[in-house]
mmCIF file of C-alpha atoms and ligand atoms in Angstrom:
data_model
loop_
_atom_site.group_PDB
_atom_site.id
_atom_site.type_symbol
_atom_site.label_atom_id
_atom_site.label_comp_id
_atom_site.label_asym_id
_atom_site.label_seq_id
_atom_site.Cartn_x
_atom_site.Cartn_y
_atom_site.Cartn_z
ATOM 1 C CA MET A 1 9.088 27.453 -0.916
ATOM 2 C CA LYS A 2 12.105 25.762 0.759
ATOM 3 C CA ASP A 3 13.397 22.813 -1.301
ATOM 4 C CA GLN A 4 13.258 20.160 1.457
ATOM 5 C CA LEU A 5 14.184 17.359 -0.946
ATOM 6 C CA GLY A 6 17.465 18.837 -2.245
ATOM 7 C CA PRO A 7 19.594 16.873 0.249
ATOM 8 C CA VAL A 8 17.645 13.705 -0.576
ATOM 9 C CA ARG A 9 18.177 14.142 -4.351
ATOM 10 C CA GLU A 10 21.896 14.702 -3.675
ATOM 11 C CA ARG A 11 22.194 11.496 -1.627
ATOM 12 C CA ILE A 12 20.399 9.539 -4.348
ATOM 13 C CA ALA A 13 22.651 11.080 -7.021
ATOM 14 C CA ALA A 14 25.635 9.934 -4.911
ATOM 15 C CA GLY A 15 24.328 6.336 -5.066
ATOM 16 C CA ALA A 16 22.171 6.083 -1.912
ATOM 17 C CA THR A 17 19.837 3.078 -2.038
ATOM 18 C CA VAL A 18 16.120 3.671 -1.427
ATOM 19 C CA ALA A 19 13.360 1.675 0.248
ATOM 20 C CA VAL A 20 9.739 2.839 0.350
ATOM 21 C CA LEU A 21 6.844 2.053 2.701
ATOM 22 C CA SER A 22 3.629 3.121 1.003
ATOM 23 C CA GLY A 23 0.095 3.252 2.385
ATOM 24 C CA ALA A 24 -3.436 4.097 1.301
ATOM 25 C CA GLY A 25 -2.619 7.816 1.117
ATOM 26 C CA LEU A 26 -0.405 7.210 -1.924
ATOM 27 C CA SER A 27 -3.379 5.943 -3.931
ATOM 28 C CA ALA A 28 -5.755 8.498 -2.418
ATOM 29 C CA ALA A 29 -4.554 10.954 -5.071
ATOM 30 C CA SER A 30 -5.863 8.426 -7.654
ATOM 31 C CA GLY A 31 -9.291 8.648 -6.050
ATOM 32 C CA ILE A 32 -9.014 5.377 -4.121
ATOM 33 C CA PRO A 33 -10.523 6.011 -0.653
ATOM 34 C CA THR A 34 -8.133 5.499 2.254
ATOM 35 C CA PHE A 35 -9.070 3.243 5.118
ATOM 36 C CA ARG A 36 -9.937 6.238 7.206
ATOM 37 C CA GLY A 37 -11.299 8.150 4.250
ATOM 38 C CA ALA A 38 -13.972 5.774 2.980
ATOM 39 C CA GLN A 39 -16.522 7.620 5.119
ATOM 40 C CA ASP A 40 -17.962 9.262 2.000
ATOM 41 C CA SER A 41 -19.031 5.980 0.438
ATOM 42 C CA LEU A 42 -21.765 3.358 0.633
ATOM 43 C CA TRP A 43 -19.366 1.345 2.758
ATOM 44 C CA SER A 44 -18.989 4.144 5.312
ATOM 45 C CA GLN A 45 -21.275 2.246 7.718
ATOM 46 C CA TYR A 46 -18.566 -0.415 8.028
ATOM 47 C CA ARG A 47 -15.073 -0.186 9.568
ATOM 48 C CA PRO A 48 -12.387 -1.883 7.415
ATOM 49 C CA GLU A 49 -11.144 -3.609 10.557
ATOM 50 C CA ASP A 50 -14.588 -5.268 10.667
ATOM 51 C CA LEU A 51 -14.608 -6.378 7.025
ATOM 52 C CA ALA A 52 -10.938 -7.255 6.388
ATOM 53 C CA THR A 53 -10.964 -10.218 8.795
ATOM 54 C CA PRO A 54 -11.345 -14.011 8.519
ATOM 55 C CA THR A 55 -14.251 -13.799 10.988
ATOM 56 C CA ALA A 56 -16.189 -11.378 8.776
ATOM 57 C CA PHE A 57 -15.582 -13.638 5.775
ATOM 58 C CA ALA A 58 -16.710 -16.737 7.649
ATOM 59 C CA ARG A 59 -19.818 -14.894 8.832
ATOM 60 C CA ASP A 60 -20.772 -13.352 5.491
ATOM 61 C CA SER A 61 -18.434 -14.090 2.569
ATOM 62 C CA GLU A 62 -20.843 -12.461 0.127
ATOM 63 C CA LEU A 63 -20.783 -9.101 2.014
ATOM 64 C CA VAL A 64 -16.979 -9.162 2.179
ATOM 65 C CA TRP A 65 -16.727 -10.070 -1.501
ATOM 66 C CA ARG A 66 -19.090 -7.193 -2.411
ATOM 67 C CA TRP A 67 -16.768 -4.819 -0.531
ATOM 68 C CA TYR A 68 -13.724 -6.123 -2.351
ATOM 69 C CA ASP A 69 -15.545 -6.075 -5.697
ATOM 70 C CA TRP A 70 -16.499 -2.437 -5.109
ATOM 71 C CA ARG A 71 -12.851 -1.575 -4.382
ATOM 72 C CA ARG A 72 -11.653 -3.570 -7.423
ATOM 73 C CA GLY A 73 -14.050 -1.540 -9.554
ATOM 74 C CA LEU A 74 -12.659 1.766 -8.192
ATOM 75 C CA ILE A 75 -9.074 0.604 -8.764
ATOM 76 C CA ALA A 76 -9.807 -0.674 -12.299
ATOM 77 C CA GLY A 77 -11.547 2.642 -13.056
ATOM 78 C CA SER A 78 -8.596 4.780 -12.043
ATOM 79 C CA GLU A 79 -4.835 4.641 -12.474
ATOM 80 C CA PRO A 80 -1.515 5.243 -10.725
ATOM 81 C CA ASN A 81 -0.728 8.921 -10.061
ATOM 82 C CA ALA A 82 2.404 11.083 -10.436
ATOM 83 C CA ALA A 83 3.794 9.754 -7.149
ATOM 84 C CA HIS A 84 3.692 6.122 -8.342
ATOM 85 C CA HIS A 85 5.340 7.175 -11.602
ATOM 86 C CA ALA A 86 8.043 9.190 -9.816
ATOM 87 C CA LEU A 87 8.934 6.146 -7.699
ATOM 88 C CA ALA A 88 9.188 4.039 -10.869
ATOM 89 C CA ALA A 89 11.379 6.724 -12.518
ATOM 90 C CA LEU A 90 13.666 6.729 -9.460
ATOM 91 C CA GLU A 91 14.807 3.219 -10.491
ATOM 92 C CA ALA A 92 16.841 4.840 -13.276
ATOM 93 C CA LYS A 93 18.937 6.583 -10.612
ATOM 94 C CA THR A 94 19.355 3.934 -7.878
ATOM 95 C CA THR A 95 18.069 0.682 -6.370
ATOM 96 C CA VAL A 96 14.485 1.185 -5.157
ATOM 97 C CA THR A 97 12.614 -1.451 -3.120
ATOM 98 C CA ILE A 98 8.908 -0.755 -2.710
ATOM 99 C CA ILE A 99 7.225 -2.219 0.383
ATOM 100 C CA THR A 100 3.546 -1.499 -0.056
ATOM 101 C CA GLN A 101 0.649 -1.954 2.374
ATOM 102 C CA ASN A 102 -1.663 -1.300 -0.570
ATOM 103 C CA VAL A 103 -3.302 -4.149 -2.448
ATOM 104 C CA ASP A 104 -4.213 -2.161 -5.596
ATOM 105 C CA GLY A 105 -1.281 -3.166 -7.838
ATOM 106 C CA TYR A 106 -0.601 0.475 -8.811
ATOM 107 C CA HIS A 107 3.170 0.347 -8.211
ATOM 108 C CA ARG A 108 3.539 -2.462 -10.759
ATOM 109 C CA LEU A 109 1.207 -0.683 -13.182
ATOM 110 C CA ALA A 110 3.366 2.465 -12.884
ATOM 111 C CA GLY A 111 6.492 0.463 -13.799
ATOM 112 C CA SER A 112 8.227 -0.241 -10.482
ATOM 113 C CA SER A 113 10.030 -3.582 -10.576
ATOM 114 C CA ARG A 114 11.101 -4.477 -7.003
ATOM 115 C CA ILE A 115 7.803 -4.641 -5.125
ATOM 116 C CA LEU A 116 6.958 -6.394 -1.849
ATOM 117 C CA GLU A 117 3.162 -6.606 -1.446
ATOM 118 C CA TYR A 118 3.150 -6.692 2.353
ATOM 119 C CA HIS A 119 -0.623 -7.198 2.596
ATOM 120 C CA GLY A 120 -1.078 -9.194 -0.637
ATOM 121 C CA SER A 121 -3.050 -8.177 -3.706
ATOM 122 C CA ILE A 122 -6.738 -7.498 -4.376
ATOM 123 C CA TRP A 123 -6.175 -9.086 -7.821
ATOM 124 C CA ARG A 124 -5.117 -12.444 -6.348
ATOM 125 C CA VAL A 125 -7.546 -15.084 -5.071
ATOM 126 C CA ARG A 126 -6.950 -18.198 -2.985
ATOM 127 C CA CYS A 127 -9.183 -21.268 -2.588
ATOM 128 C CA GLN A 128 -10.300 -21.884 0.998
ATOM 129 C CA ASP A 129 -10.472 -25.619 0.294
ATOM 130 C CA CYS A 130 -7.562 -26.652 -1.937
ATOM 131 C CA GLY A 131 -5.257 -23.634 -1.522
ATOM 132 C CA ASN A 132 -5.158 -23.007 -5.279
ATOM 133 C CA THR A 133 -4.008 -19.394 -5.820
ATOM 134 C CA GLY A 134 -3.940 -17.223 -8.896
ATOM 135 C CA LEU A 135 -4.808 -13.900 -10.479
ATOM 136 C CA ASP A 136 -8.463 -13.151 -11.046
ATOM 137 C CA GLU A 137 -8.904 -9.685 -12.525
ATOM 138 C CA ARG A 138 -12.563 -9.973 -13.508
ATOM 139 C CA VAL A 139 -14.506 -6.762 -12.775
ATOM 140 C CA PRO A 140 -17.152 -7.362 -11.597
ATOM 141 C CA ILE A 141 -16.192 -10.763 -10.198
ATOM 142 C CA PRO A 142 -19.033 -13.313 -9.959
ATOM 143 C CA ILE A 143 -19.941 -13.479 -6.252
ATOM 144 C CA PRO A 144 -19.116 -15.767 -4.567
ATOM 145 C CA PRO A 145 -16.214 -16.766 -6.904
ATOM 146 C CA VAL A 146 -15.653 -20.512 -7.142
ATOM 147 C CA CYS A 147 -12.383 -22.433 -7.522
ATOM 148 C CA GLU A 148 -11.983 -23.928 -11.017
ATOM 149 C CA ARG A 149 -10.139 -26.920 -9.592
ATOM 150 C CA CYS A 150 -12.376 -28.040 -6.703
ATOM 151 C CA HIS A 151 -15.394 -25.699 -6.823
ATOM 152 C CA GLY A 152 -14.484 -24.491 -3.342
ATOM 153 C CA LEU A 153 -14.946 -20.893 -2.177
ATOM 154 C CA LEU A 154 -12.276 -18.427 -3.274
ATOM 155 C CA ARG A 155 -11.137 -15.659 -0.908
ATOM 156 C CA PRO A 156 -9.280 -12.429 -1.758
ATOM 157 C CA GLY A 157 -5.485 -12.959 -1.828
ATOM 158 C CA VAL A 158 -4.899 -10.282 0.828
ATOM 159 C CA VAL A 159 -3.657 -10.402 4.428
ATOM 160 C CA TRP A 160 -6.540 -9.770 6.828
ATOM 161 C CA PHE A 161 -6.302 -8.397 10.371
ATOM 162 C CA GLY A 162 -5.244 -11.240 12.652
ATOM 163 C CA GLU A 163 -3.452 -13.023 9.775
ATOM 164 C CA SER A 164 0.305 -13.309 9.448
ATOM 165 C CA ILE A 165 2.390 -11.624 6.773
ATOM 166 C CA ASP A 166 4.022 -14.017 4.297
ATOM 167 C CA PRO A 167 7.303 -14.929 6.073
ATOM 168 C CA GLN A 168 9.451 -14.390 2.952
ATOM 169 C CA VAL A 169 7.888 -10.972 2.265
ATOM 170 C CA MET A 170 8.349 -10.065 5.922
ATOM 171 C CA ALA A 171 12.033 -11.038 5.889
ATOM 172 C CA ASP A 172 12.747 -9.318 2.556
ATOM 173 C CA SER A 173 10.987 -6.151 3.763
ATOM 174 C CA ALA A 174 12.891 -6.056 7.051
ATOM 175 C CA ARG A 175 16.187 -6.455 5.182
ATOM 176 C CA ALA A 176 15.303 -3.742 2.644
ATOM 177 C CA ALA A 177 14.328 -1.328 5.440
ATOM 178 C CA THR A 178 17.440 -2.091 7.505
ATOM 179 C CA ASP A 179 19.915 -1.968 4.596
ATOM 180 C CA CYS A 180 18.690 1.117 2.712
ATOM 181 C CA ASP A 181 20.287 4.578 2.924
ATOM 182 C CA VAL A 182 17.028 6.513 2.391
ATOM 183 C CA PHE A 183 13.643 5.269 3.644
ATOM 184 C CA LEU A 184 10.582 6.989 2.164
ATOM 185 C CA VAL A 185 7.296 6.669 4.110
ATOM 186 C CA ILE A 186 4.431 7.742 1.872
ATOM 187 C CA GLY A 187 0.735 8.132 2.751
ATOM 188 C CA THR A 188 0.433 5.932 5.800
ATOM 189 C CA ALA A 189 -1.076 6.610 9.209
ATOM 190 C CA GLY A 190 1.507 4.237 10.692
ATOM 191 C CA ALA A 191 -1.186 2.456 12.720
ATOM 192 C CA VAL A 192 -1.028 -1.048 11.251
ATOM 193 C CA TYR A 193 1.621 -3.480 12.488
ATOM 194 C CA PRO A 194 3.951 -5.132 11.731
ATOM 195 C CA ALA A 195 4.198 -2.839 8.622
ATOM 196 C CA ALA A 196 4.610 0.350 10.664
ATOM 197 C CA GLY A 197 7.493 -1.276 12.563
ATOM 198 C CA LEU A 198 9.592 -1.096 9.376
ATOM 199 C CA VAL A 199 10.117 2.627 9.978
ATOM 200 C CA SER A 200 11.944 1.953 13.263
ATOM 201 C CA ALA A 201 13.947 -0.792 11.525
ATOM 202 C CA ALA A 202 15.037 1.688 8.836
ATOM 203 C CA ARG A 203 15.971 4.304 11.443
ATOM 204 C CA HIS A 204 17.987 1.792 13.458
ATOM 205 C CA GLY A 205 19.659 0.708 10.233
ATOM 206 C CA GLY A 206 20.911 4.274 9.838
ATOM 207 C CA ALA A 207 18.621 5.391 7.002
ATOM 208 C CA LEU A 208 17.549 8.970 6.418
ATOM 209 C CA VAL A 209 13.765 8.754 6.971
ATOM 210 C CA VAL A 210 11.602 11.013 4.778
ATOM 211 C CA GLU A 211 7.826 11.098 5.349
ATOM 212 C CA PHE A 212 5.279 12.344 2.813
ATOM 213 C CA ASN A 213 1.807 12.926 4.278
ATOM 214 C CA LEU A 214 -1.026 15.454 4.459
ATOM 215 C CA GLU A 215 -0.666 15.522 8.238
ATOM 216 C CA PRO A 216 1.567 14.055 10.946
ATOM 217 C CA SER A 217 1.155 10.333 11.531
ATOM 218 C CA ARG A 218 2.068 7.874 14.286
ATOM 219 C CA ILE A 219 5.543 7.463 12.823
ATOM 220 C CA SER A 220 6.299 11.184 12.233
ATOM 221 C CA HIS A 221 8.491 11.248 15.348
ATOM 222 C CA LEU A 222 10.827 8.868 13.503
ATOM 223 C CA ALA A 223 11.115 11.024 10.365
ATOM 224 C CA ASP A 224 14.146 13.259 9.687
ATOM 225 C CA ILE A 225 12.243 15.188 7.024
ATOM 226 C CA PHE A 226 8.438 15.670 6.882
ATOM 227 C CA VAL A 227 7.084 16.787 3.501
ATOM 228 C CA ALA A 228 3.534 18.071 3.915
ATOM 229 C CA GLY A 229 1.076 17.842 1.053
ATOM 230 C CA SER A 230 -0.509 15.396 -1.335
ATOM 231 C CA ALA A 231 1.927 12.688 -2.430
ATOM 232 C CA ALA A 232 1.025 13.287 -6.080
ATOM 233 C CA GLU A 233 2.410 16.810 -5.715
ATOM 234 C CA THR A 234 5.326 16.200 -3.340
ATOM 235 C CA VAL A 235 6.884 12.828 -4.298
ATOM 236 C CA PRO A 236 7.891 13.963 -7.833
ATOM 237 C CA GLY A 237 10.223 16.391 -6.021
ATOM 238 C CA LEU A 238 12.515 13.388 -5.516
ATOM 239 C CA ILE A 239 13.206 13.430 -9.247
ATOM 240 C CA VAL A 240 13.189 17.099 -10.045
ATOM 241 C CA ARG A 241 13.129 20.230 -7.877
ATOM 242 C CA GLN A 242 9.445 21.216 -7.663
ATOM 243 C CA SER A 243 9.917 24.889 -8.613
ATOM 244 C CA ASP A 244 11.814 23.681 -11.755
ATOM 245 C CA ALA A 245 8.976 21.218 -12.406
ATOM 246 C CA GLU A 246 6.475 24.082 -12.283
ATOM 247 C CA ARG A 247 8.556 25.913 -14.932
ATOM 248 C CA LEU A 248 8.729 22.763 -17.168
HETATM 249 C C1 BV8 B 301 -0.430 -9.542 12.341
HETATM 250 C C2 BV8 B 301 -5.090 -5.775 3.407
HETATM 251 C C3 BV8 B 301 0.443 -11.343 13.572
HETATM 252 C C4 BV8 B 301 -6.558 -5.994 3.376
HETATM 253 C C5 BV8 B 301 -4.573 -4.682 5.530
HETATM 254 C C6 BV8 B 301 -3.008 -3.635 18.820
HETATM 255 C C7 BV8 B 301 -1.853 -2.894 18.694
HETATM 256 C C8 BV8 B 301 -0.972 -3.102 17.643
HETATM 257 C C9 BV8 B 301 -1.236 -4.086 16.693
HETATM 258 C C10 BV8 B 301 -2.403 -4.808 16.822
HETATM 259 C C11 BV8 B 301 -3.284 -4.598 17.872
HETATM 260 N N1 BV8 B 301 -4.315 -5.457 17.736
HETATM 261 C C12 BV8 B 301 -4.116 -6.206 16.604
HETATM 262 C C13 BV8 B 301 -2.953 -5.832 16.075
HETATM 263 C C14 BV8 B 301 -2.335 -6.356 14.885
HETATM 264 C C15 BV8 B 301 -3.023 -5.763 13.659
HETATM 265 C C16 BV8 B 301 -2.990 -4.260 13.672
HETATM 266 O O1 BV8 B 301 -1.972 -3.658 13.418
HETATM 267 N N2 BV8 B 301 -4.157 -3.666 13.968
HETATM 268 C C17 BV8 B 301 -4.234 -2.212 14.002
HETATM 269 C C18 BV8 B 301 -5.593 -1.778 13.416
HETATM 270 C C19 BV8 B 301 -4.078 -1.751 15.440
HETATM 271 N N3 BV8 B 301 -2.211 -6.248 12.574
HETATM 272 C C20 BV8 B 301 -2.483 -7.434 12.015
HETATM 273 O O2 BV8 B 301 -3.428 -8.133 12.306
HETATM 274 C C21 BV8 B 301 -1.484 -7.879 10.974
HETATM 275 N N4 BV8 B 301 -1.066 -9.224 11.230
HETATM 276 O O3 BV8 B 301 -0.254 -8.783 13.252
HETATM 277 O O4 BV8 B 301 -0.001 -10.846 12.344
HETATM 278 C C22 BV8 B 301 -0.764 -11.948 14.203
HETATM 279 C C23 BV8 B 301 -1.141 -13.199 13.762
HETATM 280 C C24 BV8 B 301 -2.222 -13.799 14.378
HETATM 281 C C25 BV8 B 301 -2.931 -13.141 15.402
HETATM 282 C C26 BV8 B 301 -2.562 -11.849 15.798
HETATM 283 C C27 BV8 B 301 -1.467 -11.250 15.192
HETATM 284 C C28 BV8 B 301 -2.079 -7.866 9.600
HETATM 285 C C29 BV8 B 301 -2.530 -6.478 9.246
HETATM 286 C C30 BV8 B 301 -2.890 -6.441 7.774
HETATM 287 C C31 BV8 B 301 -4.309 -5.954 7.602
HETATM 288 N N5 BV8 B 301 -4.605 -5.813 6.183
HETATM 289 N N6 BV8 B 301 -4.779 -4.590 4.216
HETATM 290 C C32 BV8 B 301 -7.251 -4.927 2.575
HETATM 291 O O5 BV8 B 301 -6.608 -3.986 2.065
HETATM 292 O O6 BV8 B 301 -8.476 -5.082 2.446
HETATM 293 S S1 BV8 B 301 -4.185 -3.279 6.377
HETATM 294 C C33 BV8 B 301 -4.934 -1.985 5.641
HETATM 295 O O7 BV8 B 301 -4.705 -0.946 6.544
HETATM 296 C C34 BV8 B 301 -4.386 -1.516 4.307
HETATM 297 O O8 BV8 B 301 -3.258 -2.257 3.921
HETATM 298 C C35 BV8 B 301 -3.985 -0.093 4.520
HETATM 299 O O9 BV8 B 301 -2.772 0.232 3.937
HETATM 300 C C36 BV8 B 301 -3.843 -0.069 5.978
HETATM 301 C C37 BV8 B 301 -4.346 1.254 6.519
HETATM 302 O O10 BV8 B 301 -3.273 1.911 6.823
HETATM 303 P P1 BV8 B 301 -2.773 3.126 5.885
HETATM 304 O O11 BV8 B 301 -2.201 2.580 4.637
HETATM 305 O O12 BV8 B 301 -1.902 3.908 6.766
HETATM 306 O O13 BV8 B 301 -4.067 3.907 5.450
HETATM 307 P P2 BV8 B 301 -4.964 4.874 6.370
HETATM 308 O O14 BV8 B 301 -6.256 5.075 5.649
HETATM 309 O O15 BV8 B 301 -4.984 4.342 7.750
HETATM 310 O O16 BV8 B 301 -4.158 6.249 6.391
HETATM 311 C C38 BV8 B 301 -3.989 6.979 5.185
HETATM 312 C C39 BV8 B 301 -2.844 7.939 5.433
HETATM 313 O O17 BV8 B 301 -2.581 8.622 4.205
HETATM 314 C C40 BV8 B 301 -3.175 9.003 6.459
HETATM 315 O O18 BV8 B 301 -2.036 9.235 7.276
HETATM 316 C C41 BV8 B 301 -3.483 10.245 5.592
HETATM 317 O O19 BV8 B 301 -3.111 11.452 6.260
HETATM 318 C C42 BV8 B 301 -2.578 10.016 4.425
HETATM 319 N N7 BV8 B 301 -3.050 10.611 3.164
HETATM 320 C C43 BV8 B 301 -4.333 10.697 2.696
HETATM 321 N N8 BV8 B 301 -4.323 11.269 1.480
HETATM 322 C C44 BV8 B 301 -3.026 11.533 1.161
HETATM 323 C C45 BV8 B 301 -2.214 11.109 2.230
HETATM 324 N N9 BV8 B 301 -0.866 11.246 2.226
HETATM 325 C C46 BV8 B 301 -0.304 11.803 1.134
HETATM 326 N N10 BV8 B 301 -1.022 12.232 0.060
HETATM 327 C C47 BV8 B 301 -2.373 12.115 0.044
HETATM 328 N N11 BV8 B 301 -3.074 12.545 -1.034
HETATM 329 ZN ZN1 ZN B 302 -10.025 -25.211 -4.762
#
């Protein structure tokens, strides 16, 4: 099989800096359903766009919390995969900035150190009343979770549809995408903005854009290299040539 990632490994070996935009497809190989893939679950009757919104939470906070609690259980019951670990290992070779749309915390668990959680974290909570924020990693979480400080209602510390990205995270992500030499786009349909716009920013910044996906996405036209396959199989090729890996 042609070694598509040889030129990328060479650039990294020559000191190229790397930024990553990761999506639900990266964690799919850990058994975490993607947003379009949750059809085979008890939540398949709902569209994420209908649950991950302030309106849904205002209408039925208990339903939304049960959805998040179900996802927290899946995440706690699985672990990062070879792709997460390869991205962490890449830090030994060059500067790697991870911009993740995922809220599962798997990049940190795998050992990456420069992480921008573009859509927040499923392990963070925020009080609707007093704004108190913190980590709450209880699985299952008592529903509805109550703020220790004011007994107000806690919400998941994620960015919902119709909500703005944290301005600092947004600025840091735009700079990382614009300044990097190699921009890796891993397991995203490229449908959610402003995250998907980072690919154009990287391209305009002169980066080599490398996409890893099972199938073409809405940003594939911006990719210089498209690596087809499951991220868990393909992303480790950034560290070591895959045919060599098979011999290891
Ligand atoms: C905002 C946190 C300003 C919560 C998430 C019309 C046009 C354009 C934009 C809009 C529009 N109408 C509204 C908008 C804006 C909206 C948006 O983009 N909507 C989309 C649906 C059109 N965006 C927003 O609202 C954002 N905020 O714009 O602020 C503003 C302010 C006020 C008022 C208006 C605007 C905020 C968006 C953040 C939403 N929160 N997550 C949670 O997780 O519960 S987004 C959520 O979607 C996740 O983060 C997830 O990452 C993302 C889904 O995208 P993907 O990651 O790409 O996952 P998906 O399942 O879609 O695809 C998986 C991919 O992986 C596929 O390509 C598949 O082939 C591939 N794959 C599968 N398995 C593998 C694999 N690849 C490799 N290996 C495998 N094994
Ligand atoms: Zn409170």
